[in-house]
Amino acid sequence: LVQSRPLRFVLLGLGFFFLALGFVGTLLPFIPTTGPVILAGFLFSKSSERFDRWLLSNRLFGGIVRDWRSGVGFSVRAKIIAVVAIVATFSFTVFFATDSAAVRVAMVLLALAIASYVVSRPTKREPVKQLT
């Protein structure tokens, strides 16, 4: 845990902000869920043992953080959703939000870097279902 009390409050507040963003991502298709939840887990681990334990045991988000921390990686579904969200949000920015060629090139390069990072993470193996 961070020793500075004011910094712990800032980290805790950011943790709740990113957790809320992750929750919104469960409701809206083009808002990412996994990245903000992992970031919230990191922030809680630095600011509050209580909220870190709460997040790890949370039915909706706990598995994401536990898998990330154990190095299991992302499921194929999570990777697909992340890459689609990256392409959609960055495409909107590139085509509609800026006229600057330099900004467009930078955004495309950033999108490629983020998508490459997501795809390069370990892939979580789903259990094989037995036919009976």
CSV table of C-alpha atoms in Angstrom, one decimal:
chain,number,residue,atom,x,y,z
A,1,LEU,CA,0.0,0.0,0.0
A,2,VAL,CA,1.0,3.6,-0.6
A,3,GLN,CA,2.0,5.3,2.6
A,4,SER,CA,0.8,8.8,1.8
A,5,ARG,CA,-2.8,9.1,3.0
A,6,PRO,CA,-3.8,11.8,0.4
A,7,LEU,CA,-2.3,9.8,-2.4
A,8,ARG,CA,-4.2,6.7,-1.2
A,9,PHE,CA,-7.5,8.7,-1.5
A,10,VAL,CA,-6.6,9.8,-5.0
A,11,LEU,CA,-5.7,6.2,-6.0
A,12,LEU,CA,-8.9,4.9,-4.4
A,13,GLY,CA,-11.0,7.6,-6.2
A,14,LEU,CA,-9.3,6.7,-9.5
A,15,GLY,CA,-10.0,3.0,-8.8
A,16,PHE,CA,-13.7,3.7,-8.4
A,17,PHE,CA,-13.7,5.8,-11.6
A,18,PHE,CA,-12.2,3.1,-13.7
A,19,LEU,CA,-14.4,0.4,-12.1
A,20,ALA,CA,-17.5,2.6,-13.0
A,21,LEU,CA,-16.1,2.9,-16.5
A,22,GLY,CA,-15.7,-0.9,-16.7
A,23,PHE,CA,-19.3,-1.3,-15.5
A,24,VAL,CA,-20.5,1.1,-18.2
A,25,GLY,CA,-18.6,-1.1,-20.6
A,26,THR,CA,-20.8,-4.1,-19.7
A,27,LEU,CA,-23.8,-2.1,-20.8
A,28,LEU,CA,-22.5,-0.3,-23.9
A,29,PRO,CA,-20.8,-2.4,-26.6
A,30,PHE,CA,-18.1,0.0,-27.7
A,31,ILE,CA,-16.8,0.9,-24.2
A,32,PRO,CA,-14.1,-1.4,-23.0
A,33,THR,CA,-14.6,-3.4,-19.8
A,34,THR,CA,-11.4,-5.4,-19.2
A,35,GLY,CA,-8.8,-2.7,-19.3
A,36,PRO,CA,-10.5,-0.3,-16.9
A,37,VAL,CA,-11.3,-3.2,-14.4
A,38,ILE,CA,-7.7,-4.3,-14.4
A,39,LEU,CA,-6.6,-0.7,-13.8
A,40,ALA,CA,-9.1,-0.4,-11.0
A,41,GLY,CA,-7.7,-3.6,-9.5
A,42,PHE,CA,-4.2,-2.2,-9.6
A,43,LEU,CA,-5.3,1.1,-8.0
A,44,PHE,CA,-7.2,-0.7,-5.3
A,45,SER,CA,-4.1,-2.9,-4.6
A,46,LYS,CA,-2.1,0.3,-3.9
A,47,SER,CA,-4.7,2.1,-1.9
A,48,SER,CA,-7.0,-0.2,0.0
A,49,GLU,CA,-6.7,-3.8,1.0
A,50,ARG,CA,-10.5,-3.8,1.8
A,51,PHE,CA,-11.5,-2.7,-1.7
A,52,ASP,CA,-8.9,-4.9,-3.3
A,53,ARG,CA,-10.4,-8.0,-1.6
A,54,TRP,CA,-13.9,-6.8,-2.5
A,55,LEU,CA,-13.0,-6.5,-6.2
A,56,LEU,CA,-11.3,-9.9,-6.2
A,57,SER,CA,-14.3,-11.5,-4.8
A,58,ASN,CA,-16.8,-9.6,-7.0
A,59,ARG,CA,-19.0,-11.9,-9.0
A,60,LEU,CA,-18.9,-9.7,-12.1
A,61,PHE,CA,-15.3,-8.4,-12.2
A,62,GLY,CA,-13.3,-10.6,-9.8
A,63,GLY,CA,-12.4,-13.2,-12.4
A,64,ILE,CA,-10.9,-10.6,-14.8
A,65,VAL,CA,-8.5,-9.3,-12.1
A,66,ARG,CA,-7.6,-12.7,-10.7
A,67,ASP,CA,-6.9,-14.0,-14.2
A,68,TRP,CA,-4.7,-11.0,-15.0
A,69,ARG,CA,-2.8,-11.2,-11.8
A,70,SER,CA,-2.1,-14.9,-12.2
A,71,GLY,CA,-0.9,-14.5,-15.8
A,72,VAL,CA,-3.8,-16.6,-17.3
A,73,GLY,CA,-4.5,-13.9,-19.8
A,74,PHE,CA,-7.7,-12.9,-21.7
A,75,SER,CA,-10.3,-15.1,-23.1
A,76,VAL,CA,-10.7,-15.2,-26.9
A,77,ARG,CA,-14.0,-13.4,-26.5
A,78,ALA,CA,-12.4,-10.6,-24.4
A,79,LYS,CA,-9.7,-10.1,-27.0
A,80,ILE,CA,-12.2,-9.9,-29.8
A,81,ILE,CA,-14.3,-7.4,-27.9
A,82,ALA,CA,-11.3,-5.3,-27.0
A,83,VAL,CA,-9.9,-5.2,-30.6
A,84,VAL,CA,-13.4,-4.3,-32.0
A,85,ALA,CA,-13.8,-1.5,-29.4
A,86,ILE,CA,-10.3,-0.2,-30.2
A,87,VAL,CA,-11.0,-0.2,-34.0
A,88,ALA,CA,-14.4,1.5,-33.5
A,89,THR,CA,-13.4,4.2,-31.1
A,90,PHE,CA,-10.1,5.1,-32.8
A,91,SER,CA,-11.8,5.0,-36.3
A,92,PHE,CA,-14.4,7.5,-35.0
A,93,THR,CA,-11.6,9.8,-33.8
A,94,VAL,CA,-9.5,9.4,-37.0
A,95,PHE,CA,-12.5,10.0,-39.4
A,96,PHE,CA,-14.7,12.5,-37.5
A,97,ALA,CA,-12.9,14.1,-34.6
A,98,THR,CA,-9.7,15.5,-36.2
A,99,ASP,CA,-8.6,17.1,-39.4
A,100,SER,CA,-4.9,16.9,-38.6
A,101,ALA,CA,-3.0,14.3,-40.6
A,102,ALA,CA,-0.3,14.0,-37.9
A,103,VAL,CA,-3.0,13.3,-35.2
A,104,ARG,CA,-4.6,10.8,-37.5
A,105,VAL,CA,-1.3,8.9,-38.1
A,106,ALA,CA,-0.6,9.0,-34.4
A,107,MET,CA,-4.0,7.7,-33.5
A,108,VAL,CA,-3.7,4.8,-36.0
A,109,LEU,CA,-0.3,3.9,-34.6
A,110,LEU,CA,-1.6,4.0,-31.1
A,111,ALA,CA,-4.5,1.9,-32.0
A,112,LEU,CA,-2.2,-0.7,-33.6
A,113,ALA,CA,0.0,-0.7,-30.6
A,114,ILE,CA,-2.8,-1.2,-28.1
A,115,ALA,CA,-4.5,-3.9,-30.3
A,116,SER,CA,-1.1,-5.7,-30.7
A,117,TYR,CA,-0.6,-5.6,-27.0
A,118,VAL,CA,-4.0,-7.1,-26.3
A,119,VAL,CA,-3.6,-9.8,-28.9
A,120,SER,CA,-0.1,-10.7,-27.7
A,121,ARG,CA,-1.2,-11.4,-24.1
A,122,PRO,CA,-1.7,-15.0,-23.1
A,123,THR,CA,-5.0,-16.5,-24.2
A,124,LYS,CA,-7.1,-18.0,-21.4
A,125,ARG,CA,-8.0,-21.6,-22.2
A,126,GLU,CA,-11.7,-22.3,-21.7
A,127,PRO,CA,-12.5,-25.7,-20.2
A,128,VAL,CA,-13.5,-28.3,-22.7
A,129,LYS,CA,-17.2,-29.4,-22.3
A,130,GLN,CA,-17.7,-33.1,-22.1
A,131,LEU,CA,-20.5,-34.6,-24.2
A,132,THR,CA,-22.5,-37.1,-22.1
